[in-house]
Every structure is written in C-alpha cells, then in structure tokens.
Amino acid sequence: MVIENALPISQLTVHLPYHDLRQMLRLVRLLFRLNQSGDYRDRVFPDLPAVAQFDPGHAALMMGYDFHLTANGPRLIEVNTNAGGGYIAWLSEQLAGRVSANYLSDRFSQRLLDSYLQEWDDFSGGVRPLKRVAIVDEDLQNQPLLPEMVGCCDWLCQHGIDAHTVLVEQLQVEDDGVYYNGDKVDLIYNRHCDFYLETAPMKKLKEAYLSGLVCLSPNPFAYGLLADKRRMVLWSDPNALASLSLSASERRLLLEMVPPSFLLSEQNRDDIWSQRKKLIFKPVARFGGRGVLMGKGITRQRFADLDPETTLVQRVVAPSVETSPEGEKFKADLRLFVYRDHLLGVGARLYQGQVTNLKTVGGGFAPVRIV
C-alpha cells in the first residue's frame, strides 16, 4: 500500500552527533530505572488518580522522548506515552534512500515486533501467541497520522497478527474480554489522548483494563509515572531528587538535561510575569503543542487567565535550526522511540512557528543521520 504522499515527510536530513545520542539514551535509561523504584513511586502516587496507580504488569509501546539540541548538549522537552511518528520516521529513512524497501523486515521491524510480543507475554504469562491487535483512537478519519496507523496494521498482518484501526465506541466489553466485530482483542495499542481514561467513551475500556480483560498499551500507569508533564517538576527539583535513591551523577544528569520546571501555582505570579520572556507555558493535560504559549508573546490578560494548578512553566530551550538548500530555515526536535529502556529508532520533526507542528510546508518528519 502506497501511503507516503499522505504523510508529513520532509526532504531534509537532520544530523545528530553520536555523543548527543549517547547522552539522550543515558537519560532515557535513568528515567526508566527511576520509574521502577519504590521511593519514586511513593513520591508520585499521591498525585495520581487511582487508575494510574494500577500496575498492569507490563510496560508501554512506543514511548517517545523529545529533545532539543543545544550548544551544551541535548535537553529533554517532554515524554510521550502514545508517541506517533515511528512508522513515518522509518518511511522518511526509506524515501531518503538510507534503508532498503524491506527494512521493516529487518532491525527496526524486529525490535518493534518484539515489543508487541513482550507486552503480550508480560500480560498473558505467555500462555498463547498474540493473535489480534486493535489500534484505538478518537475521530479516526480526521487524525493526521491515520495513514501511519493503517500502515502499522498492514505491517502487523504481514507478521501473522490480525490488526485493525478502531474507534473506542466500536469495542464491545464482555465478561471474558474485549471484542471487535465479534473477535476477541488481545492487545489494544492505545493512541487515544484521554491518558487517564476519564471521558465517557473510555469508561468501558477503563473497566476492562482494571479488570485485566485486555492488554492496554500504553496505559495510565506508564503515563502517570513518566509522561504526565508534572513529573518534570520533580526531575528538575534538586531538593526532591535528593530524597530519591539516586547517585550524585544521576542527579546531575537530570538537573542538566531537564529544563527547570514548576507549576504556575508554586511561585509568585508577579515574579513569573517579569521573567516571562525566558519561559514557556504548557497545559499539563494537553498534547501536541495544543495550548502552549511562549512567554515572549503572551498578553497580560492571557497570563491572568492561566489556571495555576494545571499550567506547567518551563525554562525555554530553543530548538536547533536546519537550513534547506534554498536557505529556508526549520526548527528541529529529536524524538527517541523507546520500549522500556531499549531504543527502537530515532526521528526528527522539522517545523516553523511557535511550537512543533506537522503543517509546515517542507517540514514534517525527517530522516536522522548519526554523525
């Protein structure tokens, strides 16, 4: 199936220094170890809803760790549990002539397939093979990355796993499991952005998840521990880090790579206003750049309207810039696609404007060359 024309793919190549990639991986692996530790969970759990304190016994598919590259090294911008773009990142490599047309049957494909199989084994105890996957999102026909989800389904089917893109409303929850069109679903690859399963359409899926009727990946447990933007407050707070089981070098790594972050409610509002040009304001419960405001452009009234308990304030980390042969400039961020603490692949997103987007002409996902 030819779908690349429907996908936001840039013709430019982003160069990533190997030493920066190593540093990014150090942080990813540290955060994975940290989220496994009892003292970290004890610290975080009181701030999580009950659904996010339920441990389903498995991890999360396709985690995304987003970085900006600076003169002083990479800096973490955010973590995503339902990170899109993995298939597009692979396709951008193929279109750039850097990988063969059968690359999906090689290294990237095997790593990705192994993550699906491991999720299912951890959930089911390995009693039988993974048979059926539903890729779930809302308003599928208007999802800009729908072609990626369809491509993922085709790829799973090529590996003998029945797969479909599904609206959550199309799932049926029975006493013995979750069904789609009368067939039992083993694993739901969750691309829905109701991260804590709070909305009415997600209620039945939440009940099935908490009852252990289906393997839901990613899930609220992984989101609460790693991808809720409020975790970046903890990771950038030296006093909080001192209370955790971290070595001095691990604390230094976090404080170096995670921009200073705090909730708007935690500091004097007038002081924040006076420093606003160096800050960025992010709603903690939204995604994909929605509602993000650069402090240098915010009005006094808009600032006054921000909800102090749900607004993350972060020190601005300017993205690196890539220039096309025609001299056009694009901002760049790097995304590591990860399963547990294992790297699946690396992608870049090129854009113009205030925040990352996939609408810039000439921008989109771009191949990455390690140098």
mmCIF file of C-alpha atoms in Angstrom:
data_model
loop_
_atom_site.group_PDB
_atom_site.id
_atom_site.type_symbol
_atom_site.label_atom_id
_atom_site.label_comp_id
_atom_site.label_asym_id
_atom_site.label_seq_id
_atom_site.Cartn_x
_atom_site.Cartn_y
_atom_site.Cartn_z
ATOM 1 C CA MET A 1 0.000 0.000 0.000
ATOM 2 C CA VAL A 2 1.439 3.385 -1.025
ATOM 3 C CA ILE A 3 0.655 5.996 1.599
ATOM 4 C CA GLU A 4 3.731 8.225 1.762
ATOM 5 C CA ASN A 5 2.065 11.107 -0.110
ATOM 6 C CA ALA A 6 -0.453 11.375 2.733
ATOM 7 C CA LEU A 7 2.250 11.665 5.377
ATOM 8 C CA PRO A 8 4.147 14.758 6.583
ATOM 9 C CA ILE A 9 7.685 13.885 5.479
ATOM 10 C CA SER A 10 10.478 16.412 4.939
ATOM 11 C CA GLN A 11 13.147 16.106 2.264
ATOM 12 C CA LEU A 12 15.845 17.390 4.633
ATOM 13 C CA THR A 13 18.124 15.222 6.754
ATOM 14 C CA VAL A 14 18.855 16.083 10.395
ATOM 15 C CA HIS A 15 22.325 15.330 11.736
ATOM 16 C CA LEU A 16 22.599 14.061 15.303
ATOM 17 C CA PRO A 17 26.055 13.876 16.919
ATOM 18 C CA TYR A 18 26.737 10.444 18.357
ATOM 19 C CA HIS A 19 27.785 11.862 21.728
ATOM 20 C CA ASP A 20 24.429 13.662 21.971
ATOM 21 C CA LEU A 21 22.570 10.431 21.196
ATOM 22 C CA ARG A 22 24.527 8.656 23.939
ATOM 23 C CA GLN A 23 23.592 11.387 26.402
ATOM 24 C CA MET A 24 19.922 11.161 25.404
ATOM 25 C CA LEU A 25 19.977 7.401 25.924
ATOM 26 C CA ARG A 26 21.613 7.827 29.330
ATOM 27 C CA LEU A 27 18.692 9.981 30.421
ATOM 28 C CA VAL A 28 16.072 7.627 28.945
ATOM 29 C CA ARG A 29 17.557 4.667 30.785
ATOM 30 C CA LEU A 30 17.858 6.615 34.015
ATOM 31 C CA LEU A 31 14.195 7.645 33.857
ATOM 32 C CA PHE A 32 13.189 4.047 33.187
ATOM 33 C CA ARG A 33 15.138 2.839 36.231
ATOM 34 C CA LEU A 34 13.727 5.681 38.300
ATOM 35 C CA ASN A 35 10.125 4.851 37.433
ATOM 36 C CA GLN A 36 10.722 1.276 38.601
ATOM 37 C CA SER A 37 11.920 2.341 42.048
ATOM 38 C CA GLY A 38 9.724 2.174 45.121
ATOM 39 C CA ASP A 39 10.701 5.549 46.565
ATOM 40 C CA TYR A 40 9.914 7.294 43.271
ATOM 41 C CA ARG A 41 6.504 5.661 43.096
ATOM 42 C CA ASP A 42 5.840 6.539 46.729
ATOM 43 C CA ARG A 43 6.636 10.142 45.871
ATOM 44 C CA VAL A 44 4.477 10.261 42.721
ATOM 45 C CA PHE A 45 1.464 8.080 43.590
ATOM 46 C CA PRO A 46 -0.272 10.620 45.896
ATOM 47 C CA ASP A 47 -0.548 12.962 42.895
ATOM 48 C CA LEU A 48 -2.049 10.329 40.577
ATOM 49 C CA PRO A 49 -5.662 9.260 40.059
ATOM 50 C CA ALA A 50 -6.474 5.725 41.182
ATOM 51 C CA VAL A 51 -6.440 4.350 37.628
ATOM 52 C CA ALA A 52 -2.799 5.409 37.255
ATOM 53 C CA GLN A 53 -1.790 3.594 40.442
ATOM 54 C CA PHE A 54 -2.932 0.265 38.997
ATOM 55 C CA ASP A 55 0.091 -1.696 37.738
ATOM 56 C CA PRO A 56 -0.990 -3.864 34.775
ATOM 57 C CA GLY A 57 2.245 -5.856 34.854
ATOM 58 C CA HIS A 58 3.613 -4.702 31.511
ATOM 59 C CA ALA A 59 5.228 -1.588 30.052
ATOM 60 C CA ALA A 60 4.162 0.750 27.215
ATOM 61 C CA LEU A 61 4.542 0.511 23.453
ATOM 62 C CA MET A 62 6.318 3.256 21.501
ATOM 63 C CA MET A 63 7.335 5.671 24.222
ATOM 64 C CA GLY A 64 8.623 8.941 22.815
ATOM 65 C CA TYR A 65 11.285 11.122 24.420
ATOM 66 C CA ASP A 66 11.518 14.548 22.766
ATOM 67 C CA PHE A 67 14.720 16.591 22.854
ATOM 68 C CA HIS A 68 16.081 19.897 21.630
ATOM 69 C CA LEU A 69 19.762 20.049 20.745
ATOM 70 C CA THR A 70 21.721 22.963 22.221
ATOM 71 C CA ALA A 71 25.344 24.065 22.191
ATOM 72 C CA ASN A 72 25.622 22.489 25.648
ATOM 73 C CA GLY A 73 24.058 19.189 24.655
ATOM 74 C CA PRO A 74 20.545 17.761 24.367
ATOM 75 C CA ARG A 75 17.720 18.878 26.644
ATOM 76 C CA LEU A 76 14.533 16.919 27.354
ATOM 77 C CA ILE A 77 11.374 18.761 26.294
ATOM 78 C CA GLU A 78 8.760 16.161 27.185
ATOM 79 C CA VAL A 79 7.914 12.462 27.339
ATOM 80 C CA ASN A 80 5.008 10.894 25.440
ATOM 81 C CA THR A 81 3.327 7.551 26.018
ATOM 82 C CA ASN A 82 1.429 7.450 22.738
ATOM 83 C CA ALA A 83 4.125 8.906 20.547
ATOM 84 C CA GLY A 84 3.173 8.983 16.895
ATOM 85 C CA GLY A 85 5.590 9.036 14.015
ATOM 86 C CA GLY A 86 7.580 5.821 14.402
ATOM 87 C CA TYR A 87 6.352 4.389 11.109
ATOM 88 C CA ILE A 88 6.792 7.784 9.421
ATOM 89 C CA ALA A 89 10.329 8.085 10.790
ATOM 90 C CA TRP A 90 11.144 4.712 9.217
ATOM 91 C CA LEU A 91 9.477 5.747 5.948
ATOM 92 C CA SER A 92 11.443 9.012 5.842
ATOM 93 C CA GLU A 93 14.636 6.942 6.062
ATOM 94 C CA GLN A 94 13.457 4.707 3.220
ATOM 95 C CA LEU A 95 12.497 7.634 0.983
ATOM 96 C CA ALA A 96 15.894 9.211 1.638
ATOM 97 C CA GLY A 97 17.483 6.046 0.250
ATOM 98 C CA ARG A 98 19.120 5.238 3.555
ATOM 99 C CA VAL A 99 17.354 1.921 4.116
ATOM 100 C CA SER A 100 16.075 -0.703 1.727
ATOM 101 C CA ALA A 101 12.425 -1.237 0.888
ATOM 102 C CA ASN A 102 12.409 -4.380 3.017
ATOM 103 C CA TYR A 103 13.853 -2.603 6.059
ATOM 104 C CA LEU A 104 10.679 -3.237 8.047
ATOM 105 C CA SER A 105 11.558 -6.930 7.975
ATOM 106 C CA ASP A 106 14.969 -6.149 9.408
ATOM 107 C CA ARG A 107 16.251 -4.386 12.514
ATOM 108 C CA PHE A 108 13.568 -1.776 13.197
ATOM 109 C CA SER A 109 10.790 -4.206 12.398
ATOM 110 C CA GLN A 110 12.198 -6.879 14.661
ATOM 111 C CA ARG A 111 12.647 -4.500 17.575
ATOM 112 C CA LEU A 112 9.130 -3.179 17.181
ATOM 113 C CA LEU A 113 7.617 -6.628 16.766
ATOM 114 C CA ASP A 114 9.495 -7.847 19.835
ATOM 115 C CA SER A 115 7.944 -5.026 21.872
ATOM 116 C CA TYR A 116 4.415 -6.127 20.913
ATOM 117 C CA LEU A 117 5.205 -9.747 21.715
ATOM 118 C CA GLN A 118 6.841 -8.822 25.027
ATOM 119 C CA GLU A 119 3.844 -6.725 26.069
ATOM 120 C CA TRP A 120 1.529 -9.625 25.350
ATOM 121 C CA ASP A 121 3.752 -12.167 27.110
ATOM 122 C CA ASP A 122 4.052 -9.979 30.209
ATOM 123 C CA PHE A 123 0.279 -9.518 30.289
ATOM 124 C CA SER A 124 -0.769 -13.085 29.467
ATOM 125 C CA GLY A 125 2.035 -15.077 31.008
ATOM 126 C CA GLY A 126 2.949 -16.439 27.596
ATOM 127 C CA VAL A 127 0.077 -18.935 27.509
ATOM 128 C CA ARG A 128 -0.559 -18.378 23.794
ATOM 129 C CA PRO A 129 0.678 -16.274 20.874
ATOM 130 C CA LEU A 130 -0.541 -12.753 20.211
ATOM 131 C CA LYS A 131 -3.408 -13.054 17.711
ATOM 132 C CA ARG A 132 -5.283 -9.763 17.458
ATOM 133 C CA VAL A 133 -4.466 -6.065 17.961
ATOM 134 C CA ALA A 134 -6.788 -3.050 17.872
ATOM 135 C CA ILE A 135 -5.221 0.372 17.316
ATOM 136 C CA VAL A 136 -7.578 2.754 19.123
ATOM 137 C CA ASP A 137 -8.010 6.497 18.732
ATOM 138 C CA GLU A 138 -10.833 9.039 18.538
ATOM 139 C CA ASP A 139 -12.228 10.640 15.383
ATOM 140 C CA LEU A 140 -10.048 8.404 13.231
ATOM 141 C CA GLN A 141 -10.929 9.922 9.870
ATOM 142 C CA ASN A 142 -9.619 13.314 10.994
ATOM 143 C CA GLN A 143 -6.424 12.050 12.596
ATOM 144 C CA PRO A 144 -3.415 13.419 10.676
ATOM 145 C CA LEU A 145 -1.463 10.247 11.471
ATOM 146 C CA LEU A 146 -4.218 7.834 10.414
ATOM 147 C CA PRO A 147 -2.091 6.632 7.460
ATOM 148 C CA GLU A 148 0.589 5.642 9.958
ATOM 149 C CA MET A 149 -1.919 3.599 11.977
ATOM 150 C CA VAL A 150 -3.158 1.891 8.815
ATOM 151 C CA GLY A 151 0.421 1.150 7.824
ATOM 152 C CA CYS A 152 1.054 -0.330 11.272
ATOM 153 C CA CYS A 153 -1.989 -2.595 10.862
ATOM 154 C CA ASP A 154 -0.719 -3.800 7.486
ATOM 155 C CA TRP A 155 2.698 -4.497 8.981
ATOM 156 C CA LEU A 156 1.226 -6.484 11.895
ATOM 157 C CA CYS A 157 -0.890 -8.508 9.462
ATOM 158 C CA GLN A 158 2.253 -9.320 7.484
ATOM 159 C CA HIS A 159 3.589 -10.868 10.688
ATOM 160 C CA GLY A 160 0.504 -13.004 11.201
ATOM 161 C CA ILE A 161 -1.218 -10.738 13.735
ATOM 162 C CA ASP A 162 -4.732 -9.581 12.850
ATOM 163 C CA ALA A 163 -4.911 -5.799 13.338
ATOM 164 C CA HIS A 164 -7.494 -3.040 12.828
ATOM 165 C CA THR A 165 -7.832 0.698 13.465
ATOM 166 C CA VAL A 166 -10.814 1.084 15.781
ATOM 167 C CA LEU A 167 -12.839 3.771 17.498
ATOM 168 C CA VAL A 168 -13.247 3.016 21.193
ATOM 169 C CA GLU A 169 -17.021 3.099 20.651
ATOM 170 C CA GLN A 170 -16.658 0.108 18.304
ATOM 171 C CA LEU A 171 -15.278 -2.129 21.050
ATOM 172 C CA GLN A 172 -17.566 -4.467 22.967
ATOM 173 C CA VAL A 173 -16.661 -5.354 26.552
ATOM 174 C CA GLU A 174 -17.884 -8.766 27.697
ATOM 175 C CA ASP A 175 -17.288 -10.728 30.893
ATOM 176 C CA ASP A 176 -14.406 -12.621 29.312
ATOM 177 C CA GLY A 177 -12.706 -9.865 27.320
ATOM 178 C CA VAL A 178 -12.886 -7.059 24.786
ATOM 179 C CA TYR A 179 -14.236 -7.746 21.297
ATOM 180 C CA TYR A 180 -14.246 -6.068 17.900
ATOM 181 C CA ASN A 181 -16.684 -7.326 15.260
ATOM 182 C CA GLY A 182 -17.209 -10.471 17.312
ATOM 183 C CA ASP A 183 -13.499 -11.309 17.578
ATOM 184 C CA LYS A 184 -11.638 -11.134 20.871
ATOM 185 C CA VAL A 185 -8.933 -8.462 21.053
ATOM 186 C CA ASP A 186 -5.714 -9.430 22.820
ATOM 187 C CA LEU A 187 -3.867 -6.115 22.822
ATOM 188 C CA ILE A 188 -5.019 -2.537 22.350
ATOM 189 C CA TYR A 189 -2.349 -0.191 21.012
ATOM 190 C CA ASN A 190 -3.721 2.951 22.636
ATOM 191 C CA ARG A 191 -3.273 6.130 20.593
ATOM 192 C CA HIS A 192 -6.137 7.916 22.379
ATOM 193 C CA CYS A 193 -5.168 11.063 24.269
ATOM 194 C CA ASP A 194 -7.539 10.593 27.206
ATOM 195 C CA PHE A 195 -4.499 9.483 29.155
ATOM 196 C CA TYR A 196 -6.297 8.642 32.414
ATOM 197 C CA LEU A 197 -9.391 7.134 30.713
ATOM 198 C CA GLU A 198 -11.636 9.807 32.214
ATOM 199 C CA THR A 199 -14.114 10.600 29.429
ATOM 200 C CA ALA A 200 -17.415 8.794 28.922
ATOM 201 C CA PRO A 201 -16.340 6.926 25.740
ATOM 202 C CA MET A 202 -13.337 5.491 27.619
ATOM 203 C CA LYS A 203 -15.305 4.317 30.673
ATOM 204 C CA LYS A 204 -15.911 0.766 29.446
ATOM 205 C CA LEU A 205 -12.287 0.434 28.348
ATOM 206 C CA LYS A 206 -11.164 1.657 31.766
ATOM 207 C CA GLU A 207 -13.267 -1.039 33.449
ATOM 208 C CA ALA A 208 -11.876 -3.722 31.135
ATOM 209 C CA TYR A 209 -8.315 -2.528 31.781
ATOM 210 C CA LEU A 210 -8.713 -2.525 35.566
ATOM 211 C CA SER A 211 -10.334 -5.981 35.402
ATOM 212 C CA GLY A 212 -7.392 -7.405 33.472
ATOM 213 C CA LEU A 213 -9.540 -8.272 30.455
ATOM 214 C CA VAL A 214 -7.237 -6.729 27.850
ATOM 215 C CA CYS A 215 -3.632 -5.650 27.430
ATOM 216 C CA LEU A 216 -3.805 -1.854 27.102
ATOM 217 C CA SER A 217 -0.551 -0.310 25.910
ATOM 218 C CA PRO A 218 0.301 2.478 26.556
ATOM 219 C CA ASN A 219 -1.729 2.808 29.749
ATOM 220 C CA PRO A 220 -2.415 5.240 32.619
ATOM 221 C CA PHE A 221 0.254 3.618 34.811
ATOM 222 C CA ALA A 222 3.060 4.395 32.364
ATOM 223 C CA TYR A 223 1.641 7.834 31.607
ATOM 224 C CA GLY A 224 1.393 8.838 35.263
ATOM 225 C CA LEU A 225 4.930 7.766 36.107
ATOM 226 C CA LEU A 226 6.724 9.191 33.089
ATOM 227 C CA ALA A 227 4.649 11.254 30.658
ATOM 228 C CA ASP A 228 2.446 13.460 32.833
ATOM 229 C CA LYS A 229 4.139 16.852 32.389
ATOM 230 C CA ARG A 230 4.081 17.383 36.151
ATOM 231 C CA ARG A 231 6.834 14.779 36.510
ATOM 232 C CA MET A 232 9.253 17.289 35.008
ATOM 233 C CA VAL A 233 8.782 19.426 38.112
ATOM 234 C CA LEU A 234 10.207 16.594 40.200
ATOM 235 C CA TRP A 235 13.004 15.781 37.754
ATOM 236 C CA SER A 236 14.257 19.388 37.796
ATOM 237 C CA ASP A 237 13.987 19.949 41.565
ATOM 238 C CA PRO A 238 17.322 19.316 43.349
ATOM 239 C CA ASN A 239 15.689 19.024 46.777
ATOM 240 C CA ALA A 240 13.154 16.469 45.562
ATOM 241 C CA LEU A 241 15.831 14.459 43.760
ATOM 242 C CA ALA A 242 17.928 14.376 46.921
ATOM 243 C CA SER A 243 15.143 12.391 48.612
ATOM 244 C CA LEU A 244 15.261 9.635 45.976
ATOM 245 C CA SER A 245 17.632 6.701 45.551
ATOM 246 C CA LEU A 246 19.867 8.422 43.028
ATOM 247 C CA SER A 247 23.620 8.784 42.859
ATOM 248 C CA ALA A 248 25.201 12.223 42.663
ATOM 249 C CA SER A 249 25.984 11.691 38.971
ATOM 250 C CA GLU A 250 22.383 10.665 38.254
ATOM 251 C CA ARG A 251 21.050 13.780 39.961
ATOM 252 C CA ARG A 252 23.473 15.903 37.954
ATOM 253 C CA LEU A 253 22.318 14.294 34.715
ATOM 254 C CA LEU A 254 18.664 15.054 35.460
ATOM 255 C CA LEU A 255 19.336 18.637 36.514
ATOM 256 C CA GLU A 256 21.491 19.194 33.433
ATOM 257 C CA MET A 257 19.098 17.724 30.869
ATOM 258 C CA VAL A 258 15.650 18.606 32.254
ATOM 259 C CA PRO A 259 14.829 22.328 31.971
ATOM 260 C CA PRO A 260 13.755 23.991 35.241
ATOM 261 C CA SER A 261 10.012 23.346 35.505
ATOM 262 C CA PHE A 262 7.320 24.248 38.024
ATOM 263 C CA LEU A 263 3.580 24.692 38.290
ATOM 264 C CA LEU A 264 2.305 28.236 37.977
ATOM 265 C CA SER A 265 0.794 27.887 41.453
ATOM 266 C CA GLU A 266 4.195 27.233 43.028
ATOM 267 C CA GLN A 267 5.852 30.619 42.542
ATOM 268 C CA ASN A 268 4.985 34.281 42.853
ATOM 269 C CA ARG A 269 2.923 35.299 39.846
ATOM 270 C CA ASP A 270 4.472 38.762 39.547
ATOM 271 C CA ASP A 271 7.965 37.249 39.535
ATOM 272 C CA ILE A 272 6.936 34.827 36.803
ATOM 273 C CA TRP A 273 5.498 37.666 34.731
ATOM 274 C CA SER A 274 8.744 39.613 34.994
ATOM 275 C CA GLN A 275 10.683 36.587 33.686
ATOM 276 C CA ARG A 276 8.090 35.521 31.109
ATOM 277 C CA LYS A 277 10.261 36.102 28.028
ATOM 278 C CA LYS A 278 12.521 33.262 29.145
ATOM 279 C CA LEU A 279 9.611 30.918 29.899
ATOM 280 C CA ILE A 280 7.087 28.722 28.124
ATOM 281 C CA PHE A 281 3.635 27.858 29.495
ATOM 282 C CA LYS A 282 2.143 24.405 28.886
ATOM 283 C CA PRO A 283 -1.234 22.980 29.960
ATOM 284 C CA VAL A 284 -0.400 19.743 31.752
ATOM 285 C CA ALA A 285 -3.316 17.757 30.339
ATOM 286 C CA ARG A 286 -2.993 18.656 26.667
ATOM 287 C CA PHE A 287 -0.697 17.342 23.953
ATOM 288 C CA GLY A 288 0.848 18.017 20.571
ATOM 289 C CA GLY A 289 1.582 21.677 21.307
ATOM 290 C CA ARG A 290 -2.092 22.481 21.993
ATOM 291 C CA GLY A 291 -2.442 25.434 24.330
ATOM 292 C CA VAL A 292 1.313 26.022 24.585
ATOM 293 C CA LEU A 293 2.239 29.696 24.946
ATOM 294 C CA MET A 294 5.653 31.292 24.572
ATOM 295 C CA GLY A 295 6.171 33.827 27.330
ATOM 296 C CA LYS A 296 7.655 36.400 24.981
ATOM 297 C CA GLY A 297 4.315 36.725 23.189
ATOM 298 C CA ILE A 298 1.786 36.292 25.992
ATOM 299 C CA THR A 299 -0.523 39.178 26.898
ATOM 300 C CA ARG A 300 -1.190 40.256 30.452
ATOM 301 C CA GLN A 301 -4.828 39.148 30.182
ATOM 302 C CA ARG A 302 -3.928 35.738 28.738
ATOM 303 C CA PHE A 303 -1.395 35.266 31.515
ATOM 304 C CA ALA A 304 -4.014 36.165 34.128
ATOM 305 C CA ASP A 305 -6.381 33.577 32.644
ATOM 306 C CA LEU A 306 -3.943 30.661 33.045
ATOM 307 C CA ASP A 307 -5.047 28.059 35.579
ATOM 308 C CA PRO A 308 -2.267 27.957 38.193
ATOM 309 C CA GLU A 309 -2.784 24.290 39.105
ATOM 310 C CA THR A 310 -2.742 22.938 35.545
ATOM 311 C CA THR A 311 -0.132 25.161 33.890
ATOM 312 C CA LEU A 312 3.458 23.953 33.702
ATOM 313 C CA VAL A 313 6.025 26.718 33.475
ATOM 314 C CA GLN A 314 9.329 25.756 31.901
ATOM 315 C CA ARG A 315 12.560 27.495 31.041
ATOM 316 C CA VAL A 316 12.686 27.917 27.260
ATOM 317 C CA VAL A 317 15.140 25.666 25.434
ATOM 318 C CA ALA A 318 15.485 26.966 21.893
ATOM 319 C CA PRO A 319 15.439 24.223 19.243
ATOM 320 C CA SER A 320 18.276 23.722 16.807
ATOM 321 C CA VAL A 321 17.816 25.004 13.258
ATOM 322 C CA GLU A 322 18.148 23.142 9.955
ATOM 323 C CA THR A 323 18.572 25.034 6.670
ATOM 324 C CA SER A 324 17.355 23.784 3.302
ATOM 325 C CA PRO A 325 19.484 24.104 0.133
ATOM 326 C CA GLU A 326 17.256 27.076 -0.764
ATOM 327 C CA GLY A 327 18.122 28.790 2.514
ATOM 328 C CA GLU A 328 14.797 28.173 4.252
ATOM 329 C CA LYS A 329 15.147 27.606 7.991
ATOM 330 C CA PHE A 330 13.297 24.992 10.045
ATOM 331 C CA LYS A 331 13.295 24.400 13.776
ATOM 332 C CA ALA A 332 14.053 20.809 14.761
ATOM 333 C CA ASP A 333 13.320 18.471 17.589
ATOM 334 C CA LEU A 334 14.509 14.897 18.005
ATOM 335 C CA ARG A 335 12.345 12.017 19.178
ATOM 336 C CA LEU A 336 13.694 8.744 20.524
ATOM 337 C CA PHE A 337 11.223 5.882 20.097
ATOM 338 C CA VAL A 338 11.738 3.557 23.037
ATOM 339 C CA TYR A 339 10.367 0.363 24.530
ATOM 340 C CA ARG A 340 11.199 0.074 28.222
ATOM 341 C CA ASP A 341 14.867 1.158 28.128
ATOM 342 C CA HIS A 342 15.588 -0.147 24.608
ATOM 343 C CA LEU A 343 15.957 2.202 21.655
ATOM 344 C CA LEU A 344 13.684 1.346 18.725
ATOM 345 C CA GLY A 345 14.613 4.242 16.463
ATOM 346 C CA VAL A 346 15.239 7.976 16.115
ATOM 347 C CA GLY A 347 13.175 10.533 14.227
ATOM 348 C CA ALA A 348 13.236 14.288 13.768
ATOM 349 C CA ARG A 349 10.442 16.788 13.244
ATOM 350 C CA LEU A 350 11.052 19.982 11.280
ATOM 351 C CA TYR A 351 8.704 22.935 11.604
ATOM 352 C CA GLN A 352 8.272 26.674 11.567
ATOM 353 C CA GLY A 353 6.287 28.684 14.063
ATOM 354 C CA GLN A 354 5.931 28.807 17.817
ATOM 355 C CA VAL A 355 5.602 25.096 18.616
ATOM 356 C CA THR A 356 6.203 21.742 16.962
ATOM 357 C CA ASN A 357 3.685 21.029 14.220
ATOM 358 C CA LEU A 358 3.242 18.851 11.142
ATOM 359 C CA LYS A 359 1.648 21.546 8.971
ATOM 360 C CA THR A 360 4.751 23.439 7.817
ATOM 361 C CA VAL A 361 5.320 23.183 4.069
ATOM 362 C CA GLY A 362 8.663 21.436 3.585
ATOM 363 C CA GLY A 363 8.648 20.296 7.207
ATOM 364 C CA GLY A 364 7.396 17.152 8.923
ATOM 365 C CA PHE A 365 9.235 14.022 9.961
ATOM 366 C CA ALA A 366 12.786 13.877 8.669
ATOM 367 C CA PRO A 367 15.459 11.178 8.478
ATOM 368 C CA VAL A 368 18.251 11.378 11.048
ATOM 369 C CA ARG A 369 21.906 10.710 10.350
ATOM 370 C CA ILE A 370 24.160 9.913 13.309
ATOM 371 C CA VAL A 371 27.495 11.686 12.893
#
